[in-house]
Amino acid sequence: MVVPLLLIPFLLLFASIGEADYMAYKDATKPVEVRVKDLLGRMTLAEKIGQMTQIERLVATPDVLKNYYIGSILSGGGSVPKEQATAADWVNMVNEFQKACLSTRLGIPMIYGIDAVHGHNNVYNATIFPHNVGLGAARDPDLVKRIGAATALEVRATGIPYAFAPCIAVCRDPRWGRCYESYSEDHKVVQAMTEIIPGLQGDVPANYTVGYPYVAGKNNVAACAKHFVGDGGTQNGINENNTIINRQGLLSIHMPAYLNSLAKSVSTVMISYSSWNGVKMHENGDLITGYLKKQLRFKGFTISDWEGIDRITSPPGSNYTYSVEASIRAGLDMVMVPNNYDMFINDLTNLVNLNVIPMGRINDAVRRILRVKFVMGLFENPLTDLSLADQIGKKEHRDLAREAVRKSLVLLKNGKSSYDKPVLPLPKKASKILVAGTHADNLGYQCGGWTIEWQGKSGRITSGTTILDAIRATVDPSTDIVFAEDPDADFVKTGNFSYAIVIVGEHPYVETSGDSQNLTLPDPGPSTIQTVCGAAKCVVVLITGRPVVIQPYVSTIDALVAAWLPGSEGQGVTDVLFGDYGFTGKLPRTWFKSVDQLPMNVGDPNYDPLYPFGFGLTTKPRNS
């Protein structure tokens, strides 16, 4: 066929228009890096800075999302669509936000994030797993991986693809209010527990590039290793404080678990509020850009903590423009603003226009954010549905949590002397038993902080089984159970009890509100122990996020169990108390005699604990 010369320019024009209209970033058959490059090349400065901005759902109106091209939304602790929200409530909310983001010029989907740190803990009816300290006691990487996979399913059931977990802090001082978020004082235990990452994200394919983000599919979520780095080493255990240690110490104690996390292709890394030798981590370019991004070749994105950049200055926010400049230049990619988005966006825009922050730094940040979004399939599946709604709190997940509780329990004492017959396991058939203590029938206390509300809460705050519920379901029907939260001595002495179970501990707390320089049990815990154990054979079960002062009472206690913060499945405690399973847990951290010894960690000179790191008595199941 001969084409008339007159038509050739028109054919070339149509061909070029077709080529110009082709958007490689929308083509799922193209490699991720090709799609990232194509999309980045189409974006304005406003669109790029929008991608770097994460805002709280309470300020995320459709107009804000569209006008500022917002790249991410989060639920802070306890920030929910409504009280006792269902999967449908969550999915509908997330989809409405997403539709607003998809309606922008380039249609870039936002990524929704949430603190799912011991299960999907903000969500009513979700399975609440033991906090990390208990999982560190279990010493079972496969268990932790299965917990990660179950958590991912429950998070995805609510339409959310991104979890701010795991916390891989190495807590070196139990006075720190976040110590229960740490698996152990020993970095080797923390390293082993990073197996939760392939649980959350899916198993990385063979020969996958180390440090390159990975999310297997719609049943998995992007994970977040936090808080980079040294958050568990602050002076006197004060939250957000200064970690004073030389570089070799930082790299040998606090950094190793990040290497494991990158080897498992963790998608994001959250920066710590804390400082290292006086330099705030949120402005530490040497460690964020120099070490994490360049030396370790991390290719996912870094994210600030909640108002983390504000804390660079003292008081927080006193020189916000400096905070924006310092954090972005240091290597922060996404900033959890979370409310004053207009101030952040205006300041960052001005800093780029004034050439204070180079465009290359902005492009690096946005490239990393887009890379994670493409890797996780967010462009192909930006909206979600209710196909996973039945995953929330399902029996298999509760059974898994119950298994985790069983394996996390640490038996510290079993008989007043080595000559005594062991107290545990307890007989299920007894004439009358006393159950006492503030934590025996309080699901909120059992779950701890980061449960339904940010700081946690007292009472039946969600679905689950208290330890008292579990005792009633476990003992022989002929056994008379008497529950008295704080009985007096006469009541115990005249009660003719076969034995007593005392369940006491800490009240829920998170972060700075949990910092404690004395680590004493709140009243009436100590007096309940002394009253009951002074008048009856007793087992004391401690519900705490960390070792607490217990030495003054140990001599009066017949059997002592550290149950940590077990979560929603109290049957895991009775499974072991009554001998259906044996005790296997080992202390993930040193149990001190006195707070005057702190900080004290295994391997320290003059190491003189009440119970050493790794200690834990074992029992055989009753039928073995």
XYZ file of C-alpha atoms in Angstrom:
624
model
C 0.000 0.000 0.000
C 1.331 3.431 -0.943
C 0.619 6.230 1.583
C 0.133 9.642 -0.014
C 2.843 12.064 1.086
C 0.165 14.449 2.281
C -1.008 11.984 5.003
C 2.411 11.152 6.490
C 2.613 14.187 8.869
C -0.879 13.393 10.201
C -0.001 9.734 10.824
C 3.161 10.764 12.655
C 1.170 13.244 14.752
C -1.406 10.598 15.735
C 1.385 8.149 16.581
C 3.084 10.718 18.821
C -0.224 11.560 20.530
C -0.805 7.877 21.211
C 2.705 7.562 22.631
C 2.237 10.657 24.791
C -1.048 9.315 26.161
C 0.509 5.979 27.109
C 1.096 6.005 30.857
C 3.636 3.342 31.719
C 2.941 3.756 35.435
C -0.566 2.371 34.889
C 0.746 -0.738 33.108
C 1.039 -3.578 35.620
C 3.171 -5.593 33.167
C 5.989 -3.057 33.394
C 8.774 -3.412 35.979
C 8.253 -1.430 39.187
C 11.234 0.862 38.572
C 9.946 1.744 35.080
C 6.559 2.630 36.529
C 8.116 4.692 39.323
C 10.281 6.646 36.880
C 7.366 7.313 34.551
C 5.055 8.556 37.303
C 7.725 10.627 39.039
C 8.449 12.386 35.740
C 4.812 13.463 35.437
C 4.468 14.920 38.940
C 4.460 18.550 39.995
C 6.200 19.699 43.161
C 2.813 19.946 44.912
C 1.983 16.356 43.978
C 5.367 15.146 45.213
C 5.143 16.903 48.559
C 1.600 15.589 48.968
C 2.961 12.047 48.670
C 5.396 12.783 51.504
C 2.562 13.857 53.822
C 0.715 11.508 56.171
C -2.316 12.928 57.983
C -4.703 11.692 60.680
C -8.074 10.399 59.514
C -9.850 13.042 61.624
C -8.555 15.826 59.354
C -8.735 13.844 56.097
C -11.682 15.401 54.268
C -12.146 14.652 50.551
C -11.202 18.252 49.710
C -7.999 18.078 51.755
C -7.012 14.784 50.118
C -7.646 16.142 46.606
C -6.304 19.672 47.012
C -3.081 18.632 48.739
C -2.560 15.309 46.867
C -2.142 13.544 50.226
C -0.123 10.333 49.993
C -1.011 8.635 53.260
C -3.574 8.589 56.079
C -3.316 6.969 59.490
C -5.391 6.066 62.486
C -3.661 7.155 65.655
C -4.212 4.989 68.743
C -7.959 4.702 69.309
C -8.851 6.713 66.183
C -11.736 4.716 64.734
C -14.722 5.343 62.423
C -17.055 4.877 65.381
C -17.199 3.004 68.670
C -17.256 -0.777 68.165
C -16.864 -0.216 64.408
C -17.393 -3.273 62.189
C -15.238 -4.389 59.274
C -17.780 -2.743 56.975
C -17.461 0.573 58.838
C -13.693 0.476 58.391
C -13.764 -0.629 54.746
C -16.302 2.020 53.772
C -14.272 4.745 55.486
C -10.984 3.723 53.853
C -12.621 3.397 50.420
C -14.171 6.862 50.657
C -10.771 8.349 51.424
C -9.217 6.361 48.603
C -11.808 7.493 46.055
C -10.942 11.113 46.817
C -7.236 10.414 46.232
C -7.944 8.500 43.007
C -9.913 11.478 41.663
C -6.764 13.616 41.430
C -5.021 14.320 38.117
C -2.667 11.324 38.288
C -4.887 9.109 40.442
C -2.161 8.072 42.875
C -3.661 5.895 45.639
C -2.998 6.763 49.272
C -1.634 4.185 51.724
C -3.550 3.838 55.009
C -1.509 2.920 58.102
C -2.376 1.803 61.633
C -0.644 0.600 64.810
C -1.375 -3.127 64.716
C 1.251 -3.982 67.312
C -0.276 -7.029 69.048
C -2.951 -8.000 66.588
C -5.318 -5.442 65.036
C -5.522 -3.816 68.442
C -7.600 -0.713 67.617
C -10.453 -2.800 66.248
C -13.349 -4.114 68.322
C -13.595 -7.945 68.284
C -10.123 -8.371 66.786
C -7.774 -11.009 68.215
C -5.436 -9.435 70.768
C -2.133 -11.323 70.901
C 0.383 -11.093 73.754
C 2.554 -7.993 73.648
C 6.086 -8.458 72.319
C 7.715 -9.062 75.708
C 5.607 -12.213 76.050
C 6.513 -13.365 72.549
C 10.159 -12.861 73.471
C 9.584 -15.217 76.410
C 8.089 -17.806 74.056
C 11.295 -17.869 71.964
C 9.392 -19.279 68.971
C 10.070 -17.548 65.620
C 7.557 -19.735 63.776
C 4.845 -18.759 66.263
C 5.637 -15.084 65.720
C 5.505 -15.542 61.950
C 2.059 -17.132 62.215
C 0.928 -14.239 64.424
C 2.151 -11.845 61.739
C 0.138 -13.640 59.060
C -3.015 -13.686 61.216
C -2.596 -10.006 62.067
C -2.171 -9.151 58.375
C -5.458 -10.872 57.541
C -7.348 -9.012 60.272
C -5.805 -5.672 59.224
C -6.650 -6.291 55.565
C -10.182 -7.252 56.610
C -10.707 -3.592 57.530
C -9.317 -2.321 54.207
C -5.940 -1.289 55.632
C -2.700 -2.318 53.851
C 0.007 -0.942 56.184
C 0.874 -1.800 59.808
C 3.305 0.175 61.984
C 4.901 -3.031 63.269
C 7.112 -4.650 64.444
C 8.856 -2.717 67.196
C 12.384 -4.160 67.204
C 13.699 -2.069 70.073
C 16.194 -3.721 72.401
C 14.926 -2.577 75.809
C 17.915 -2.202 78.122
C 16.022 -0.699 81.061
C 12.573 -1.851 82.251
C 11.845 1.622 83.588
C 11.093 2.548 79.964
C 7.338 2.801 79.343
C 7.618 0.982 76.019
C 9.609 -1.980 77.338
C 6.716 -4.391 76.691
C 6.880 -3.448 73.001
C 10.411 -4.887 72.960
C 10.940 -8.625 72.571
C 14.054 -8.718 74.767
C 17.116 -7.031 76.275
C 19.153 -9.426 74.091
C 19.459 -8.419 70.458
C 19.718 -12.076 69.388
C 16.185 -12.753 70.640
C 14.941 -9.587 68.909
C 16.665 -10.671 65.691
C 14.931 -14.070 65.822
C 11.557 -12.372 66.323
C 11.891 -10.391 63.069
C 10.306 -13.506 61.579
C 7.057 -11.618 62.148
C 7.949 -9.555 59.043
C 7.470 -12.384 56.493
C 4.323 -13.210 58.450
C 2.982 -9.714 57.844
C 4.360 -9.171 54.337
C 4.660 -12.720 52.982
C 7.723 -14.845 52.268
C 10.317 -13.126 50.115
C 11.019 -14.967 46.830
C 14.396 -16.607 46.346
C 17.194 -14.283 45.167
C 15.148 -11.174 45.994
C 17.232 -8.032 46.452
C 18.070 -7.423 50.115
C 16.588 -4.137 51.314
C 14.047 -3.912 48.475
C 10.447 -3.704 49.783
C 8.128 -6.665 49.370
C 4.432 -7.370 49.968
C 3.112 -10.676 48.641
C -0.491 -9.714 47.917
C -3.920 -8.740 49.143
C -3.712 -10.947 52.259
C -0.527 -9.209 53.404
C 0.411 -5.755 54.639
C 3.454 -3.521 54.388
C 5.410 -3.766 57.643
C 7.396 -1.119 59.503
C 10.553 -1.787 61.537
C 10.687 0.690 64.413
C 12.055 2.828 65.997
C 15.348 3.513 64.222
C 17.581 3.346 66.216
C 18.470 3.008 69.923
C 14.994 3.717 71.297
C 15.399 1.043 73.970
C 18.708 2.366 75.287
C 17.793 5.771 76.652
C 19.228 7.057 79.927
C 17.245 5.817 82.941
C 14.676 4.327 80.574
C 13.117 7.740 79.971
C 10.958 7.694 76.847
C 12.206 9.775 73.898
C 15.405 10.504 75.816
C 19.096 10.288 74.944
C 20.880 7.006 74.228
C 24.502 7.448 75.254
C 26.624 4.751 73.667
C 29.537 4.646 71.235
C 29.030 3.714 67.602
C 30.259 0.170 68.100
C 27.761 -0.292 70.957
C 24.907 1.125 68.902
C 25.726 -1.107 65.954
C 26.254 -4.249 68.046
C 23.218 -3.953 70.376
C 20.538 -1.814 68.746
C 21.197 -2.217 65.010
C 21.390 -5.994 64.331
C 17.627 -6.568 64.087
C 17.454 -3.926 61.332
C 19.835 -6.026 59.244
C 17.489 -9.004 59.670
C 14.492 -6.822 58.833
C 16.102 -5.594 55.626
C 17.075 -9.151 54.703
C 13.342 -9.946 55.011
C 12.523 -6.937 52.776
C 10.700 -4.834 55.323
C 8.914 -2.109 53.359
C 9.287 0.841 55.732
C 11.355 2.002 58.697
C 10.049 4.398 61.361
C 12.502 6.845 62.925
C 12.795 7.104 66.712
C 11.876 10.085 68.870
C 15.031 9.416 70.872
C 18.484 10.924 70.436
C 21.863 9.271 70.005
C 24.613 11.050 71.920
C 22.584 14.259 71.940
C 21.499 14.248 68.272
C 17.799 13.686 67.612
C 17.318 10.656 65.380
C 14.805 12.598 63.265
C 17.682 14.815 62.079
C 20.460 12.204 62.017
C 21.480 12.111 58.361
C 24.557 10.052 59.175
C 22.441 7.110 60.321
C 19.304 7.556 58.179
C 20.884 8.378 54.844
C 24.501 7.374 55.367
C 23.997 4.066 57.125
C 20.428 2.848 56.486
C 19.960 4.010 52.908
C 23.497 3.973 51.517
C 25.430 1.367 53.492
C 22.569 -1.074 54.133
C 20.924 -0.229 50.765
C 17.420 0.110 52.145
C 15.070 0.854 49.222
C 11.743 1.236 51.027
C 10.673 4.483 52.654
C 11.431 6.012 56.034
C 8.609 7.531 58.040
C 8.627 9.857 61.028
C 6.877 9.065 64.284
C 3.754 11.035 65.318
C 4.812 14.725 65.290
C 8.339 13.345 65.394
C 9.894 16.186 63.435
C 8.299 18.728 65.810
C 10.328 17.155 68.650
C 13.631 18.076 66.984
C 13.360 21.441 68.723
C 12.740 22.163 72.379
C 9.996 22.958 73.079
C 8.436 20.902 70.257
C 7.378 22.923 67.235
C 9.217 26.064 68.371
C 11.057 26.319 65.044
C 8.944 24.226 62.719
C 10.620 25.365 59.510
C 13.960 24.198 60.881
C 12.365 20.876 61.866
C 11.065 20.342 58.335
C 14.430 21.221 56.805
C 16.513 19.127 59.201
C 14.335 16.020 58.964
C 13.936 15.982 55.181
C 17.630 16.673 54.584
C 18.459 13.857 57.040
C 16.502 11.387 54.918
C 12.888 11.334 56.138
C 10.655 10.340 53.223
C 7.144 10.407 54.680
C 6.207 12.634 57.612
C 3.487 11.670 60.091
C 2.374 15.258 60.417
C -0.460 14.301 61.474
C -2.751 17.359 61.861
C -0.978 20.560 60.732
C -0.570 19.394 57.153
C -0.902 22.868 55.633
C 2.022 24.199 57.681
C 4.212 21.214 56.769
C 3.362 21.426 53.069
C 3.863 25.210 52.923
C 7.201 25.077 54.723
C 8.547 22.211 52.628
C 7.376 23.865 49.393
C 9.121 27.118 50.331
C 12.326 25.310 51.321
C 12.451 23.592 47.915
C 11.651 26.803 46.018
C 14.444 28.584 47.912
C 16.863 25.746 47.004
C 17.420 24.996 50.696
C 16.250 21.429 50.125
C 17.414 20.059 46.768
C 14.890 18.620 44.337
C 16.938 15.441 44.294
C 16.076 14.820 47.962
C 12.358 15.248 47.213
C 12.593 12.884 44.250
C 14.392 10.288 46.370
C 11.615 10.422 48.983
C 8.786 10.174 46.465
C 10.540 7.446 44.479
C 10.699 5.309 47.625
C 7.058 5.929 48.547
C 5.843 5.107 45.032
C 8.062 2.010 44.945
C 6.308 0.587 48.022
C 2.881 1.446 46.595
C 3.662 -0.298 43.293
C 5.277 -3.318 44.978
C 2.218 -3.923 47.158
C -0.210 -3.708 44.231
C -1.932 -0.577 45.483
C -2.330 0.824 41.943
C -4.042 -2.352 40.738
C -6.178 -2.805 43.861
C -6.655 0.605 45.486
C -10.152 -0.168 46.779
C -11.071 -2.987 49.079
C -14.120 -5.101 49.877
C -15.589 -7.242 52.633
C -14.196 -10.567 51.380
C -11.963 -10.892 54.469
C -14.476 -9.600 57.029
C -14.798 -13.033 58.660
C -11.081 -12.985 59.546
C -11.539 -10.543 62.433
C -11.333 -12.421 65.718
C -11.926 -15.776 64.053
C -11.488 -18.989 66.044
C -8.227 -20.028 64.373
C -6.656 -16.689 65.288
C -7.921 -16.874 68.878
C -6.532 -20.416 69.125
C -3.191 -19.081 67.881
C -3.271 -16.310 70.492
C -4.072 -18.900 73.158
C -1.049 -20.942 72.033
C 1.091 -17.800 72.241
C -0.093 -17.143 75.801
C 0.744 -20.710 76.845
C 4.244 -20.469 75.426
C 4.899 -17.002 76.865
C 4.272 -17.842 80.527
C 7.425 -17.985 82.641
C 7.379 -20.042 85.845
C 9.629 -18.288 88.375
C 8.861 -20.312 91.498
C 7.118 -23.634 92.117
C 7.159 -24.530 95.810
C 8.484 -22.657 98.831
C 11.620 -24.786 98.890
C 13.293 -27.366 96.710
C 12.052 -30.030 99.131
C 8.406 -29.104 98.682
C 6.130 -30.886 96.291
C 5.608 -28.600 93.269
C 2.452 -26.495 93.492
C 1.891 -26.420 89.757
C 0.131 -27.840 87.916
C -2.950 -27.188 90.015
C -5.636 -29.849 90.483
C -8.821 -29.095 88.556
C -10.868 -30.889 91.174
C -10.788 -29.210 94.581
C -13.441 -28.471 97.171
C -13.079 -24.690 97.082
C -10.605 -22.288 95.498
C -10.131 -18.551 95.908
C -9.458 -16.312 92.938
C -8.287 -12.839 93.970
C -6.698 -9.731 92.526
C -7.480 -6.677 90.416
C -6.424 -8.432 87.201
C -8.395 -11.671 87.564
C -11.489 -10.440 85.773
C -10.336 -7.401 83.807
C -9.824 -7.924 80.088
C -8.501 -4.404 79.556
C -5.809 -4.879 82.198
C -4.953 -8.243 80.646
C -4.420 -6.655 77.217
C -2.456 -3.584 78.362
C -1.810 -0.431 76.352
C -2.401 -0.131 72.609
C -5.765 -1.894 72.962
C -8.988 -0.310 71.632
C -7.725 3.033 72.948
C -4.190 4.422 72.766
C -3.516 4.098 76.500
C -5.615 0.976 76.885
C -8.550 0.826 79.278
C -10.064 -1.075 82.191
C -12.931 -3.541 81.823
C -14.499 -5.628 79.070
C -13.276 -3.383 76.314
C -13.499 -5.985 73.528
C -14.241 -9.678 72.962
C -12.128 -12.104 74.927
C -11.770 -14.337 77.949
C -10.548 -13.086 81.299
C -8.426 -15.382 83.446
C -11.356 -15.765 85.863
C -13.599 -16.776 82.931
C -10.953 -19.310 81.948
C -10.619 -20.736 85.473
C -14.370 -21.244 85.658
C -14.308 -23.035 82.297
C -11.353 -25.237 83.260
C -11.945 -26.605 86.753
C -14.164 -29.542 87.563
C -17.869 -28.586 87.784
C -17.884 -29.723 91.418
C -15.182 -27.215 92.388
C -16.489 -24.145 94.186
C -14.856 -20.952 92.878
C -14.947 -17.873 95.087
C -13.880 -14.574 93.522
C -12.887 -11.740 95.867
C -10.867 -8.949 94.286
C -9.214 -7.780 97.510
C -10.206 -10.035 100.411
C -9.217 -9.413 104.016
C -7.168 -11.863 106.069
C -10.099 -13.217 108.064
C -11.995 -14.026 104.877
C -9.032 -16.029 103.584
C -8.254 -17.777 106.906
C -11.818 -18.875 107.539
C -12.614 -19.744 103.935
C -11.160 -23.254 104.062
C -9.746 -22.846 100.537
C -7.846 -25.695 98.888
C -5.611 -23.069 97.281
C -5.736 -19.496 95.995
C -4.848 -17.895 92.646
C -3.864 -14.220 92.963
C -3.779 -12.240 89.723
C -2.347 -8.729 90.043
C -0.221 -6.388 87.959
C 0.283 -3.067 86.269
C -2.490 -0.884 84.897
C -2.455 -0.212 81.131
C -0.056 2.459 79.862
C 1.805 3.467 76.714
C 4.925 5.454 75.985
C 5.868 8.220 78.442
C 2.916 7.545 80.755
C 4.462 4.136 81.421
C 7.887 5.448 82.426
C 8.482 4.397 86.034
C 11.490 4.981 88.236
C 10.198 2.694 91.013
C 8.532 -0.188 89.120
C 6.256 -1.020 92.037
C 2.975 -2.853 91.611
C 0.000 -0.507 92.031
C -2.129 -0.910 95.136
C -3.751 -3.070 96.270
C -1.563 -5.610 94.449
C 1.159 -6.013 97.102
C -1.279 -6.174 100.004
C -3.468 -8.702 98.178
C -0.420 -10.923 97.688
C 0.590 -10.652 101.355
C -2.930 -11.124 102.705
C -3.851 -14.138 100.588
C -0.451 -15.841 100.527
C -0.096 -15.323 104.279
C -3.213 -17.377 104.916
C -3.519 -19.927 102.093
C -1.435 -21.900 99.608
C -1.165 -19.458 96.715
C -0.147 -19.067 93.106
C 0.591 -15.477 92.060
C 0.140 -14.586 88.386
C 1.715 -11.262 87.404
C 0.160 -9.253 84.543
C 2.925 -6.771 83.704
C 4.770 -5.321 80.764
C 8.153 -5.865 82.404
C 9.863 -7.107 85.559
C 8.536 -5.272 88.623
C 9.456 -5.160 92.311
C 8.528 -8.594 93.648
C 11.417 -9.660 95.897
C 9.780 -8.476 99.165
C 6.880 -10.878 98.599
C 8.580 -13.907 97.040
C 9.139 -15.746 100.316
C 5.391 -15.767 101.093
C 4.426 -16.978 97.583
C 4.163 -20.696 96.842
C 4.266 -20.412 93.033
C 4.991 -17.367 90.886
C 4.166 -16.921 87.203
C 5.083 -14.043 84.889
C 2.211 -13.821 82.414
C 3.248 -10.444 80.873
C 0.353 -8.820 78.944
C -1.344 -11.894 77.480
C -4.110 -10.244 75.461
C -7.645 -11.440 74.814
C -7.237 -15.178 75.340
C -7.084 -15.864 79.069
C -7.499 -19.619 78.521
C -3.825 -19.737 77.562
C -3.007 -19.017 81.213
C -5.245 -21.749 82.630
C -4.050 -24.242 79.986
C -0.689 -24.204 81.763
C -1.725 -23.507 85.382
C -3.871 -26.632 85.407
C -1.427 -28.826 83.508
C -2.977 -29.367 80.087
C 0.341 -28.003 78.832
C 3.708 -27.553 80.510
C 5.541 -24.320 81.300
C 8.233 -23.627 78.676
C 8.755 -19.817 78.666
C 12.134 -18.228 79.426
C 12.740 -14.723 80.757
C 13.356 -12.358 77.837
C 14.843 -9.867 80.273
C 16.635 -9.859 83.586
C 14.431 -9.722 86.707
C 16.116 -7.353 89.172
C 16.147 -7.578 92.947
C 15.972 -3.805 93.409
C 15.538 -0.858 91.042
C 18.834 0.466 92.439
C 20.521 -2.159 90.252
C 19.116 -0.710 87.012
C 20.088 -0.717 84.280
C 21.239 -4.328 84.557
C 21.454 -6.664 81.580
C 22.847 -10.121 81.015
C 26.617 -9.999 80.535
C 27.072 -6.891 82.687
C 29.761 -6.900 85.384
C 28.358 -7.470 88.899
C 25.295 -9.166 87.407
C 23.227 -10.127 90.449
C 19.555 -10.587 89.515
C 16.617 -12.056 91.359
C 16.004 -14.216 88.274
C 18.542 -14.160 85.432
C 17.867 -13.632 81.741
C 16.736 -16.949 80.239
C 15.455 -18.339 83.545
C 12.234 -20.331 83.570
C 11.214 -23.488 85.393
C 9.528 -26.163 83.315
C 6.696 -28.566 84.060
C 5.348 -31.560 82.214
C 1.735 -31.712 81.070
C -0.308 -33.609 83.635
C -1.189 -36.443 81.251
C 2.344 -37.007 79.913
